Amino acid sequence: MSIIELNDVSKIYGFGDATTVALEEVNLSIDENEFIAIMGPSGSGKSTLMNVIGLLDRPTYGKYMLSKRSVDKIRTNRRAKIRRDTIGFVFQSFNLLPRLTVIENVALPLAYKGVSLRLRTKLAENMLERVGMDDKKYFYPNQLSSGQIQCVAIARALINSPKIIIADEPTGNLDTTSSRLIMELFSDIHKTGSTVLLVTHNPEITRYASRVVYMRDGSVVLDEKSAIGDIAETAKKTIYKKRPKKTIDDDLAGISAIMDSIPQKSPNKKQTTKKKTKTTKLRKNKIKRKK
Amino acid sequence: MNIPYRDDIFLAIRTIRKTKMRSFLTVLGIIIGIVSVVTIVSIAKGIETQVSNQINSIGKNLIVIRPGRINQNNSNSLINSLNTLSNANSSSSLSQADLNSVASTGSIAESSAINVVNGTIKTNQGSFSESVLGTSNQFPSVINQQLAYGEYFNSSSTDIYQAVIGQNLAYNLFGERIPLGQSFTFHGQTFIVRGIFNKFNAAPLSITADYNNSIFIPYYTAEALTNSTAPINEILAKANTNNNIEGIVKTINKNLLTLHGDQQDFTVLQQSQSLAITTSVLNSITYLIAIVAGISLLVGGVGIMNVTLVSITERTKEIGIRKSIGATNYQILIQFLIESSVLSLFGGLLGVILSFLVDYIIGATTSLTPLINLPILVIAFLLSLTVGIVFGSLPAFKAARKDPILALRYE
Ligand SMILES: Nc1ncnc2c1ncn2[C@@H]1O[C@H](COP(=O)(O)OP(=O)(O)O)[C@@H](O)[C@H]1O
Ligand SMILES: [Mg+2]
């Protein structure tokens, strides 16, 4: 049963000459309890896609159904509440509020929901225990390592038992050991029945995913199933093209390798023979103007 | 209270505690504004209390007749009338005939005119120009005041050059605490001090003369010294009842009008009116200073607005995170309103503490007795809260309307 359904979703930033097409007619259907890794070069629209799915942003065109309900016309306040109750976010950096302690950070979504201090402290303690951070509950974020910060951020994302977890490059700032720890947490979350969407540059991470979505220039260019435990096929190519070593340089090489190995986006060879929509017209106009 | 808002309060307090110096500088304007408001109002309150204490000790049944007309609806002319009243040289429209008329009014038990005699007093300590008042024997009883030492004039005594002095003069004029039997010269006569008054419950700004700094001599002596030209400063009369003072005042006024050929060139006052007069004079002063206080609160509010605006830019990312985990715009708005209000209330609190100190110093160095009571504290609280909310709303609206995407992308 699909929990997320995107139909021709486009997102255009800016006006006039300075427009950027961040998403172009994206069609995506995600079932409950999928673990989706999203890969693609920088600027390909991964974050924009996460923000649209996470109700932080509205698509310029297209339809978005969350749990079978259209969410396009929902007011900002109502969106905030849906976000609070059904979606958990983990970002690459600056996840925690610096003026709050670890436990206060984790309990914050419950506070916005109106849960009493006693109950939310107890729930937050349980959650911190689950991610192995209960001994740091009275620390402030600047007293933690970046791996520990991500653990706490995950605890906070989980506190409302959301159906969907959205993580935008959660391991982007972490070393291999911390990354593995964090990924084990996401894997656990996935096992408890949540739907996980995780943006990454690291092909290794596709081991945890049941499906990998590749993006380029605002479009989904490839969508492949992947057995959990194995690196996805396309992602694998990117690794073994170069030396099979695990260094930061390698990761960077991996990124460019991804660009080489994932299919090019070509407007002429669209998957379906749909009529040209506003987005493509807009893009054409832009090209004309440049000439 | 809704739960996240209570958290916001604690968080705001924690932030102030962590950034004491910055918070202090931010709320300096509020502190100054609150100190001026509280000090002014407490001084006014103190004076009012002193006046009403004075009235209670004198008795509500005291009726005062003064020369000149006092328009009680206009505080400006009131101040002018007060000035003329305190000026002992002013010629008086009151006469001996008026005193007789007042004394013979039914329900008036006792009365006394107060004549002002100008001149210089010489004691072995030097020359002084204190006010010398001629009164009748009934004066202490009319104004309900006991003597601390000695006695009021003994009319059976053949010696008419006797005097009773206000408490402050004992030391000022004679250099001793109980100068009974001491003498001074006035208009070429040698007077003997026969008594010393208890301290009068004198209130600043009140329209009665400062009796603590006056010398009292018998009215017949005053007449003898001046050939009956000493102007009557006021006539004091005491009713034999506390009821219907209003009616008695009207009767006296009617009788005097007849004597004055229908000219209202005098005023008959009862004690409750003298409180009203003090209050209205104080009010006009208070309004003036309220403007000054208002300006400093305005400056303080702008300071808070400025700091909150800067802090919202600094905390753009925080706002993005809060929104991403489900904070509604309204909850963000309230958070920042609470922060600016708590900051402003912190300024108000410091202002009140400082006001207690300022009032203590004023009380110790002047004759004023400033009084900080609950209503004043409530005013200070509400004022600071209002400033916090008013000047916090623009930044708070800005924060609430931040696009979460831009806020998250902000570096
Ligand atoms: N608020 C914005 N205003 C203008 N352009 C934006 C904005 N957000 C994203 N973009 C542009 O949209 C494109 C996709 O960005 P993003 O989704 O962040 O890519 P990714 O996460 O894959 O690196 C980029 O070209 C970026 O510059
Ligand atoms: Mg991104």
XYZ file of C-alpha atoms and ligand atoms in Angstrom:
730
model
C 0.000 0.000 0.000
C 1.547 3.281 -1.008
C 2.014 5.812 1.750
C 3.628 8.474 -0.454
C 2.462 9.184 -3.975
C 3.963 11.966 -6.116
C 2.383 12.777 -9.477
C 4.304 15.041 -11.869
C 5.679 17.039 -8.986
C 7.758 20.050 -10.021
C 9.427 22.643 -7.873
C 10.644 25.880 -9.392
C 12.564 28.425 -7.359
C 12.783 32.083 -8.167
C 11.090 34.339 -10.712
C 11.857 35.645 -14.171
C 15.369 35.029 -15.387
C 16.616 33.630 -12.120
C 14.452 30.516 -11.984
C 15.834 27.138 -10.986
C 13.949 23.957 -11.715
C 14.803 21.953 -8.620
C 12.309 19.163 -9.332
C 10.936 18.327 -12.734
C 7.824 16.180 -13.066
C 8.830 13.657 -10.479
C 6.628 10.576 -10.238
C 7.264 8.449 -7.210
C 5.212 5.929 -5.308
C 6.535 4.687 -2.001
C 4.989 1.823 -0.074
C 4.781 1.501 3.668
C 7.901 0.069 5.314
C 10.177 0.616 2.327
C 13.752 1.722 3.017
C 14.632 4.050 0.196
C 18.096 5.416 -0.452
C 18.196 8.490 -2.623
C 21.408 9.129 -4.518
C 22.488 11.707 -6.982
C 24.982 14.498 -7.497
C 24.864 17.686 -5.510
C 22.155 20.030 -6.730
C 20.107 17.247 -8.294
C 17.089 18.053 -6.131
C 17.370 15.406 -3.409
C 16.849 17.830 -0.523
C 14.046 19.574 -2.345
C 12.326 16.236 -2.842
C 12.727 15.414 0.883
C 11.343 18.799 1.866
C 8.314 18.380 -0.371
C 7.657 14.883 0.959
C 8.218 16.132 4.532
C 5.632 18.933 4.057
C 8.273 21.603 4.660
C 7.866 22.794 1.094
C 5.022 22.868 -1.415
C 5.426 21.679 -5.001
C 4.968 24.366 -7.651
C 3.046 21.909 -9.830
C 1.831 18.365 -9.409
C -0.008 16.298 -6.868
C 1.151 14.856 -3.600
C -0.865 12.226 -1.719
C 0.272 11.344 1.788
C -1.468 8.270 3.249
C -3.984 8.453 0.378
C -4.928 12.022 1.221
C -4.089 14.999 -0.929
C -1.973 17.422 1.087
C -1.556 20.152 -1.528
C -4.255 22.435 -0.247
C -3.699 21.929 3.454
C -2.953 25.077 5.429
C 0.463 25.762 6.930
C -0.627 25.164 10.511
C -2.260 21.851 9.760
C 0.854 20.817 7.800
C 2.994 21.568 10.861
C 0.827 19.244 12.915
C 0.920 16.452 10.323
C 4.680 16.901 10.189
C 4.887 16.681 13.962
C 2.796 13.525 14.179
C 3.789 11.516 11.115
C 7.242 12.602 9.981
C 10.618 12.540 11.689
C 13.483 14.594 10.256
C 17.229 14.080 10.554
C 19.492 16.554 8.774
C 23.163 16.527 7.927
C 24.164 19.150 10.480
C 22.810 21.574 13.044
C 20.119 19.181 14.099
C 19.970 20.137 17.750
C 19.016 23.408 19.383
C 22.153 24.641 21.138
C 20.352 26.189 24.096
C 18.528 22.988 25.019
C 19.967 19.922 26.724
C 19.972 16.573 24.960
C 16.835 15.387 26.715
C 15.028 18.675 26.101
C 15.909 18.456 22.418
C 14.515 14.943 22.195
C 11.341 15.866 24.070
C 10.661 19.032 22.048
C 8.227 17.519 19.503
C 6.198 16.187 22.429
C 6.191 19.654 23.993
C 4.709 21.078 20.799
C 2.083 18.390 21.035
C 1.236 19.378 24.613
C 2.504 16.298 26.459
C 3.191 16.906 30.157
C 6.763 17.464 31.294
C 6.825 14.268 33.349
C 5.571 12.020 30.572
C 7.701 13.550 27.880
C 10.829 13.310 30.020
C 10.100 9.637 30.549
C 9.482 9.008 26.845
C 12.604 10.950 25.903
C 14.662 8.925 28.393
C 13.413 5.690 26.865
C 14.236 6.923 23.404
C 17.734 8.026 24.426
C 18.277 4.595 25.936
C 17.258 3.043 22.636
C 19.932 5.002 20.745
C 22.465 4.480 23.536
C 22.667 8.100 24.626
C 20.953 7.961 28.021
C 24.195 8.784 29.867
C 24.425 12.110 28.024
C 20.916 13.363 28.641
C 21.875 16.528 30.535
C 24.654 17.473 28.113
C 24.377 20.430 25.797
C 24.908 19.777 22.051
C 28.287 21.519 22.006
C 29.541 18.890 24.467
C 28.834 16.036 22.032
C 30.657 14.565 19.032
C 28.955 14.780 15.643
C 28.096 11.073 15.786
C 26.469 11.526 19.178
C 24.561 14.542 17.882
C 23.144 12.426 15.046
C 22.111 9.731 17.559
C 20.230 12.336 19.566
C 18.677 13.758 16.390
C 17.445 10.280 15.501
C 16.004 9.866 18.985
C 14.137 13.127 18.511
C 12.897 12.102 15.057
C 11.510 8.913 16.581
C 9.894 10.394 19.679
C 6.443 10.815 18.123
C 6.567 7.320 16.577
C 6.291 8.775 13.071
C 5.316 6.610 10.122
C 7.965 8.191 7.928
C 11.589 9.007 8.739
C 13.325 11.438 6.394
C 17.093 11.676 6.704
C 19.000 14.099 4.475
C 22.632 12.963 4.356
C 22.631 11.959 8.041
C 26.090 10.397 7.768
C 27.548 13.153 5.596
C 29.648 14.541 8.439
C 30.552 11.263 10.120
C 33.495 8.864 10.077
C 32.966 5.251 8.997
C 32.449 3.847 12.493
C 29.877 6.450 13.484
C 28.182 6.096 10.118
C 27.794 2.376 10.659
C 26.323 2.973 14.123
C 23.853 5.500 12.777
C 22.896 3.233 9.887
C 22.249 0.358 12.302
C 19.807 2.666 14.081
C 17.999 3.427 10.837
C 17.936 -0.267 10.074
C 16.298 -0.927 13.466
C 13.730 1.766 12.784
C 12.988 0.171 9.441
C 12.479 -3.201 11.125
C 9.884 -1.769 13.472
C 7.723 -0.917 10.460
C 8.613 2.666 9.611
C 9.141 3.955 6.106
C 12.647 5.366 5.762
C 13.849 7.847 3.130
C 17.553 8.459 3.312
C 19.665 10.706 1.105
C 23.273 9.598 0.788
C 26.390 9.919 -1.331
C 27.884 6.719 0.002
C 27.158 3.581 -2.106
C 27.929 1.361 0.908
C 24.836 2.692 2.566
C 22.573 1.225 -0.100
C 23.157 -2.098 1.723
C 20.497 -1.037 4.192
C 17.999 -0.011 1.534
C 15.288 -2.056 -0.124
C 15.173 0.345 -3.056
C 17.462 3.008 -4.484
C 16.258 6.108 -6.321
C 18.814 7.954 -8.461
C 18.280 11.633 -9.266
C 19.790 13.976 -11.761
C 18.870 17.595 -12.646
C 15.631 17.419 -10.718
C 14.384 14.177 -12.209
C 14.323 10.583 -11.044
C 16.508 8.876 -13.644
C 16.647 5.401 -12.190
C 14.660 3.487 -9.622
C 15.923 0.050 -8.693
C 15.027 -2.596 -6.153
C 17.891 -3.699 -4.023
C 18.209 -6.628 -1.671
C 18.865 -5.575 1.894
C 22.440 -6.501 2.758
C 23.743 -5.954 -0.755
C 25.002 -2.823 -2.386
C 22.638 -1.731 -5.129
C 23.741 -2.717 -8.636
C 24.214 0.750 -10.097
C 25.793 2.084 -6.952
C 28.188 -0.883 -6.936
C 29.612 0.142 -10.317
C 30.571 3.456 -8.859
C 32.703 1.829 -6.185
C 34.564 -0.773 -8.136
C 35.417 1.574 -10.958
C 38.039 2.976 -8.628
C 40.261 1.513 -5.942
C 38.189 -0.419 -3.452
C 39.517 1.556 -0.491
C 37.483 3.374 2.079
C 38.873 6.853 2.423
C 37.301 10.242 2.173
C 38.985 10.706 -1.183
C 37.340 7.541 -2.284
C 33.972 8.783 -1.228
C 34.516 11.882 -3.264
C 35.597 9.748 -6.182
C 32.475 7.740 -5.636
C 30.342 10.790 -6.142
C 31.789 11.568 -9.512
C 31.671 7.893 -10.318
C 27.969 7.926 -9.586
C 27.577 10.699 -12.081
C 29.282 8.569 -14.659
C 27.374 5.423 -13.972
C 23.825 6.674 -13.575
C 21.949 7.351 -16.786
C 22.018 10.799 -18.322
C 18.791 12.702 -18.277
C 17.576 13.488 -21.775
C 14.412 15.566 -22.319
C 13.858 13.945 -25.724
C 13.890 10.396 -24.360
C 11.255 10.760 -21.665
C 10.079 7.516 -20.137
C 6.510 8.208 -21.153
C 5.224 10.183 -24.086
C 3.401 12.714 -22.000
C 2.322 16.065 -23.299
C 4.785 18.784 -22.553
C 3.810 20.540 -19.397
C 4.448 23.970 -18.037
C 7.768 22.909 -16.596
C 9.288 21.808 -19.842
C 7.929 24.846 -21.604
C 9.525 26.984 -18.965
C 12.825 25.230 -19.419
C 12.647 25.724 -23.172
C 11.895 29.400 -22.812
C 14.913 29.742 -20.624
C 17.130 28.116 -23.169
C 15.735 30.354 -25.891
C 16.423 33.437 -23.855
C 19.999 32.404 -23.303
C 20.606 32.229 -27.029
C -0.948 27.104 30.681
C -0.148 25.374 27.461
C 2.939 23.233 27.920
C 5.393 24.521 25.298
C 4.793 28.072 26.509
C 5.848 27.196 30.025
C 9.020 25.748 28.516
C 9.539 28.965 26.575
C 9.411 30.922 29.829
C 12.025 28.711 31.475
C 14.187 28.839 28.358
C 13.970 32.629 28.238
C 14.980 32.864 31.895
C 17.864 30.464 31.303
C 19.053 32.567 28.376
C 19.032 35.723 30.491
C 21.032 33.954 33.182
C 23.581 32.820 30.626
C 23.915 36.229 28.975
C 23.618 38.530 31.982
C 25.599 41.477 30.669
C 23.962 41.546 27.262
C 20.491 41.217 28.784
C 21.246 43.986 31.265
C 22.357 46.394 28.557
C 19.323 45.506 26.467
C 16.890 46.388 29.209
C 18.666 49.516 30.479
C 15.986 51.757 28.978
C 13.253 49.710 30.648
C 15.066 49.954 33.986
C 15.285 53.742 33.751
C 11.646 54.011 32.674
C 10.394 51.799 35.473
C 12.543 53.557 38.091
C 11.127 56.941 37.090
C 7.545 55.712 37.036
C 7.784 53.873 40.349
C 9.676 56.670 42.094
C 7.286 59.393 40.985
C 4.183 57.424 41.795
C 5.579 56.337 45.150
C 6.472 59.909 46.082
C 2.958 61.035 45.163
C 1.522 58.136 47.115
C 3.679 59.075 50.101
C 2.484 62.676 50.043
C -1.127 61.586 49.754
C -0.710 59.299 52.738
C 0.919 62.073 54.739
C -1.916 64.456 53.927
C -4.569 61.958 54.866
C -2.723 61.170 58.105
C -2.646 64.880 58.799
C -6.360 65.124 58.204
C -7.028 62.196 60.483
C -4.968 63.696 63.268
C -6.495 67.138 62.865
C -9.999 65.778 62.631
C -12.470 65.640 59.791
C -14.566 68.312 61.474
C -12.042 71.085 60.883
C -13.235 73.809 58.525
C -10.737 76.236 57.027
C -11.619 79.633 55.604
C -9.029 81.171 53.346
C -8.821 84.494 51.581
C -9.067 84.394 47.802
C -10.943 82.091 45.544
C -9.735 78.603 44.789
C -11.034 77.062 41.633
C -10.929 73.376 42.326
C -11.541 72.284 38.778
C -8.354 73.704 37.398
C -5.102 72.349 38.692
C -3.041 75.171 37.188
C -4.926 77.873 39.022
C -4.696 75.642 42.061
C -0.941 75.812 42.014
C -1.164 79.587 41.679
C -3.587 79.835 44.562
C -1.290 77.701 46.630
C 1.567 80.021 45.921
C -0.398 83.079 46.994
C -1.622 81.276 50.072
C 1.816 80.438 51.248
C 2.841 84.016 50.703
C 2.355 85.612 54.067
C 2.602 89.135 52.677
C -0.513 88.881 50.608
C -3.252 91.163 51.754
C -6.166 89.246 53.105
C -9.822 89.632 52.391
C -10.677 88.138 55.783
C -11.424 90.306 58.760
C -12.265 90.153 62.459
C -15.926 90.451 61.484
C -15.611 87.261 59.464
C -14.118 85.445 62.456
C -17.004 86.587 64.623
C -19.506 85.416 62.029
C -17.843 82.001 61.829
C -17.593 81.673 65.611
C -21.259 82.428 66.040
C -22.362 79.823 63.491
C -24.365 77.033 65.103
C -22.464 73.698 65.312
C -19.102 75.509 65.455
C -17.550 74.615 68.779
C -14.291 76.500 68.657
C -12.493 78.751 66.237
C -9.346 80.740 65.771
C -8.076 83.204 63.236
C -4.458 83.006 62.246
C -2.811 86.370 61.782
C 0.546 86.644 60.157
C 2.992 89.067 61.738
C 6.064 89.911 59.717
C 9.347 90.761 61.297
C 12.695 89.483 62.419
C 13.268 87.344 65.470
C 16.431 87.773 67.480
C 17.709 85.153 69.904
C 21.099 84.662 71.462
C 21.777 82.398 68.448
C 21.180 85.150 65.880
C 18.442 86.607 63.674
C 15.705 84.560 62.029
C 12.715 85.205 59.846
C 10.356 82.444 60.865
C 6.638 82.997 60.497
C 4.964 84.399 63.575
C 1.274 83.596 63.876
C -1.262 85.209 66.144
C -3.907 82.743 67.354
C -6.579 82.411 69.980
C -6.319 80.154 73.042
C -8.496 77.644 71.295
C -5.971 76.988 68.524
C -4.454 73.723 69.919
C -7.856 72.290 70.534
C -9.172 73.397 67.106
C -6.446 71.547 65.270
C -6.269 68.702 67.773
C -2.649 69.215 68.717
C -1.071 68.690 72.144
C 1.879 70.550 73.560
C 4.992 68.548 74.275
C 6.108 70.908 77.004
C 4.612 73.894 78.796
C 1.192 75.321 78.101
C -0.643 77.450 75.558
C -1.247 81.090 76.444
C -2.553 81.798 79.834
C -5.022 84.631 79.286
C -5.140 85.421 82.986
C -1.449 86.260 82.889
C -0.704 89.931 82.608
C 2.287 89.173 80.464
C 1.056 89.339 76.847
C 4.532 88.723 75.386
C 4.479 84.980 75.628
C 5.033 82.474 72.806
C 4.702 78.792 71.917
C 7.014 77.382 69.291
C 6.899 74.577 66.754
C 9.151 71.657 67.489
C 11.727 72.334 64.771
C 12.424 75.814 66.103
C 13.556 74.632 69.550
C 16.962 73.672 68.311
C 17.136 76.063 65.354
C 16.445 79.181 67.379
C 17.766 78.364 70.813
C 20.190 75.505 70.322
C 18.497 73.326 72.907
C 15.796 70.722 72.916
C 13.451 72.240 75.499
C 13.983 76.030 75.494
C 11.145 76.719 77.989
C 11.648 80.103 79.616
C 14.065 81.237 76.906
C 13.447 84.615 75.356
C 13.621 86.298 71.966
C 12.924 89.775 70.742
C 10.353 90.581 68.087
C 9.064 94.060 67.125
C 11.072 95.456 70.003
C 9.420 93.293 72.634
C 10.913 90.449 74.610
C 8.919 87.243 74.373
C 9.235 84.272 76.726
C 8.802 80.724 75.369
C 5.980 79.163 77.401
C 5.397 76.003 75.439
C 6.563 73.702 72.676
C 4.181 71.862 70.362
C 4.328 68.176 69.623
C 5.506 67.526 66.117
C 2.769 68.400 63.614
C 1.854 65.789 61.084
C 2.962 68.118 58.347
C 2.558 66.984 54.772
C 4.622 68.434 51.971
C 2.550 70.324 49.408
C -0.308 70.634 51.865
C -1.934 74.012 52.036
C -1.562 74.484 55.747
C 1.388 76.537 56.914
C 4.354 74.645 58.223
C 3.481 74.771 61.905
C 6.606 72.922 62.933
C 8.557 76.005 61.870
C 6.192 78.646 63.296
C 6.041 80.777 66.410
C 2.608 81.224 67.980
C 1.678 84.336 69.934
C -1.742 85.474 71.272
C -3.869 87.331 68.697
C -4.262 90.313 70.974
C -0.475 90.559 71.148
C -0.333 90.434 67.371
C -2.876 93.251 67.206
C -0.948 95.279 69.722
C 2.297 94.862 67.729
C 0.786 95.821 64.384
C -2.007 98.189 65.313
C -4.426 95.528 64.087
C -2.971 95.472 60.584
C -1.763 91.855 60.613
C -3.565 90.090 57.767
C -5.633 87.034 58.602
C -4.002 84.101 56.833
C -6.849 81.762 57.602
C -9.679 81.112 59.977
C -9.884 77.660 61.527
C -13.180 76.439 62.924
C -14.072 73.151 64.507
C -17.561 71.735 64.229
C -19.056 69.939 67.197
C -20.030 67.052 64.936
C -18.540 64.930 62.176
C -21.870 64.761 60.357
C -23.047 67.134 57.701
C -19.844 69.141 57.554
C -20.956 70.025 54.050
C -24.043 71.765 55.395
C -22.045 73.709 57.933
C -19.593 74.803 55.234
C -22.537 76.041 53.150
C -23.971 78.003 56.091
C -20.624 79.655 56.818
C -20.170 80.480 53.134
C -23.637 82.055 52.999
C -23.049 84.175 56.090
C -19.668 85.363 54.848
C -21.055 86.178 51.395
C -23.510 88.541 53.057
C -20.650 90.189 54.958
C -18.572 90.472 51.753
C -21.373 92.028 49.740
C -21.896 88.867 47.674
C -18.240 88.790 46.632
C -16.806 85.256 46.680
C -13.282 86.488 47.540
C -12.748 83.744 50.111
C -12.996 79.992 50.185
C -14.499 77.713 52.814
C -12.793 74.331 52.764
C -13.380 71.095 54.574
C -10.644 68.554 55.147
C -11.721 66.132 52.455
C -11.263 68.943 49.952
C -7.754 69.652 51.019
C -6.930 66.039 50.186
C -8.586 66.474 46.817
C -6.530 69.573 46.154
C -3.280 67.828 47.042
C -4.204 64.904 44.858
C -4.989 67.043 41.856
C -1.779 69.033 42.212
C 0.130 65.757 42.426
C -1.667 64.399 39.421
C -0.627 67.292 37.232
C 2.999 66.809 38.285
C 2.726 63.065 37.775
C 1.420 63.485 34.223
C 4.422 65.576 33.353
C 6.905 63.019 34.612
C 4.885 60.191 33.097
C 5.799 61.618 29.689
C 9.490 61.419 30.557
C 9.047 57.889 31.838
C 7.094 57.009 28.715
C 9.926 58.188 26.505
C 12.502 56.097 28.324
C 10.211 53.077 28.147
C 9.888 53.717 24.422
C 13.654 53.801 24.062
C 13.870 50.651 26.172
C 11.285 48.951 24.000
C 13.151 49.818 20.820
C 16.285 48.365 22.424
C 14.466 45.120 23.048
C 13.076 45.095 19.533
C 16.521 45.646 18.071
C 18.145 42.859 20.080
C 15.295 40.457 19.346
C 15.526 41.197 15.620
C 19.244 40.447 15.648
C 18.714 37.309 17.671
C 16.072 36.081 15.222
C 18.533 36.385 12.361
C 21.150 34.566 14.431
C 18.658 31.861 15.218
C 17.232 31.375 11.727
C 18.451 27.782 11.732
C 16.843 27.136 15.114
C 13.515 28.355 13.749
C 13.914 25.992 10.781
C 14.591 23.035 13.084
C 11.655 23.904 15.314
C 9.339 24.087 12.338
C 10.669 20.851 10.875
C 9.797 19.008 14.070
C 6.277 20.367 14.004
C 6.169 23.813 15.625
C 3.305 25.837 14.184
C 3.804 29.485 13.218
C 1.711 30.414 16.229
C 3.956 28.461 18.572
C 7.034 30.220 17.159
C 5.290 33.582 17.506
C 4.459 32.898 21.140
C 7.994 31.691 21.838
C 9.517 34.975 20.707
C 6.811 37.081 22.355
C 7.561 35.264 25.603
C 11.281 35.854 25.171
C 10.861 39.595 24.689
C 8.323 39.798 27.523
C 10.539 37.906 29.948
C 13.439 40.156 28.981
C 11.331 43.248 29.538
C 9.978 41.915 32.833
C 13.554 41.259 33.900
C 14.225 44.955 33.247
C 11.087 45.830 35.185
C 12.234 43.711 38.121
C 15.646 45.406 38.195
C 13.850 48.757 37.907
C 11.637 47.997 40.905
C 14.606 46.877 43.000
C 16.445 50.057 42.080
C 13.320 52.092 42.909
C 13.293 50.737 46.447
C 16.875 51.927 46.775
C 16.119 55.368 45.278
C 13.068 55.745 47.529
C 15.107 54.815 50.564
C 17.631 57.514 49.718
C 14.882 60.091 49.079
C 13.221 59.177 52.368
C 16.504 59.492 54.256
C 17.564 62.812 52.753
C 14.309 64.758 52.263
C 11.045 65.302 54.110
C 9.283 63.106 51.544
C 8.261 59.607 52.511
C 7.881 57.664 49.237
C 5.593 54.691 49.491
C 5.799 51.647 47.205
C 2.596 49.657 47.498
C 1.051 46.751 45.633
C -0.764 48.820 42.968
C 2.538 50.506 42.058
C 4.185 47.099 41.670
C 1.279 45.940 39.530
C 1.666 49.053 37.344
C 5.398 48.369 36.947
C 4.692 44.746 36.046
C 2.018 45.619 33.500
C 4.116 48.389 31.967
C 7.117 46.122 31.415
C 4.914 43.340 30.110
C 3.242 45.739 27.679
C 6.576 47.048 26.431
C 7.795 43.468 25.930
C 4.713 42.436 24.005
C 4.400 45.602 21.921
C 8.047 45.781 20.891
C 8.421 42.021 20.669
C 5.581 41.532 18.219
C 7.317 42.751 15.070
C 10.331 40.422 15.545
C 8.046 37.599 16.665
C 5.907 37.931 13.537
C 9.048 37.907 11.424
C 10.236 34.741 13.143
C 6.877 33.006 12.828
C 6.648 33.729 9.111
C 10.108 32.470 8.244
C 10.001 29.866 5.493
C 11.289 26.653 7.107
C 13.238 25.740 3.959
C 15.136 29.003 3.844
C 15.628 28.827 7.586
C 17.169 25.357 7.261
C 19.406 26.370 4.362
C 20.623 29.440 6.246
C 24.300 29.291 7.184
N 15.363 28.246 -1.843
C 15.953 28.077 -3.033
N 16.031 29.125 -3.886
C 16.609 28.972 -5.092
N 17.142 27.840 -5.527
C 17.101 26.759 -4.732
C 16.508 26.830 -3.438
N 16.600 25.613 -2.877
C 17.233 24.835 -3.765
N 17.538 25.511 -4.857
C 18.192 24.970 -6.076
O 17.516 23.804 -6.415
C 18.420 22.840 -6.875
C 18.283 21.557 -6.052
O 18.760 21.777 -4.744
P 18.772 20.663 -3.623
O 17.443 20.036 -3.569
O 19.268 21.262 -2.392
O 19.841 19.616 -4.206
P 20.600 18.444 -3.457
O 20.021 18.268 -2.128
O 20.404 17.268 -4.352
O 22.038 18.826 -3.429
C 19.795 23.444 -6.755
O 20.164 23.922 -8.039
C 19.610 24.567 -5.796
O 20.504 25.606 -6.079
Mg 20.965 18.441 -0.233
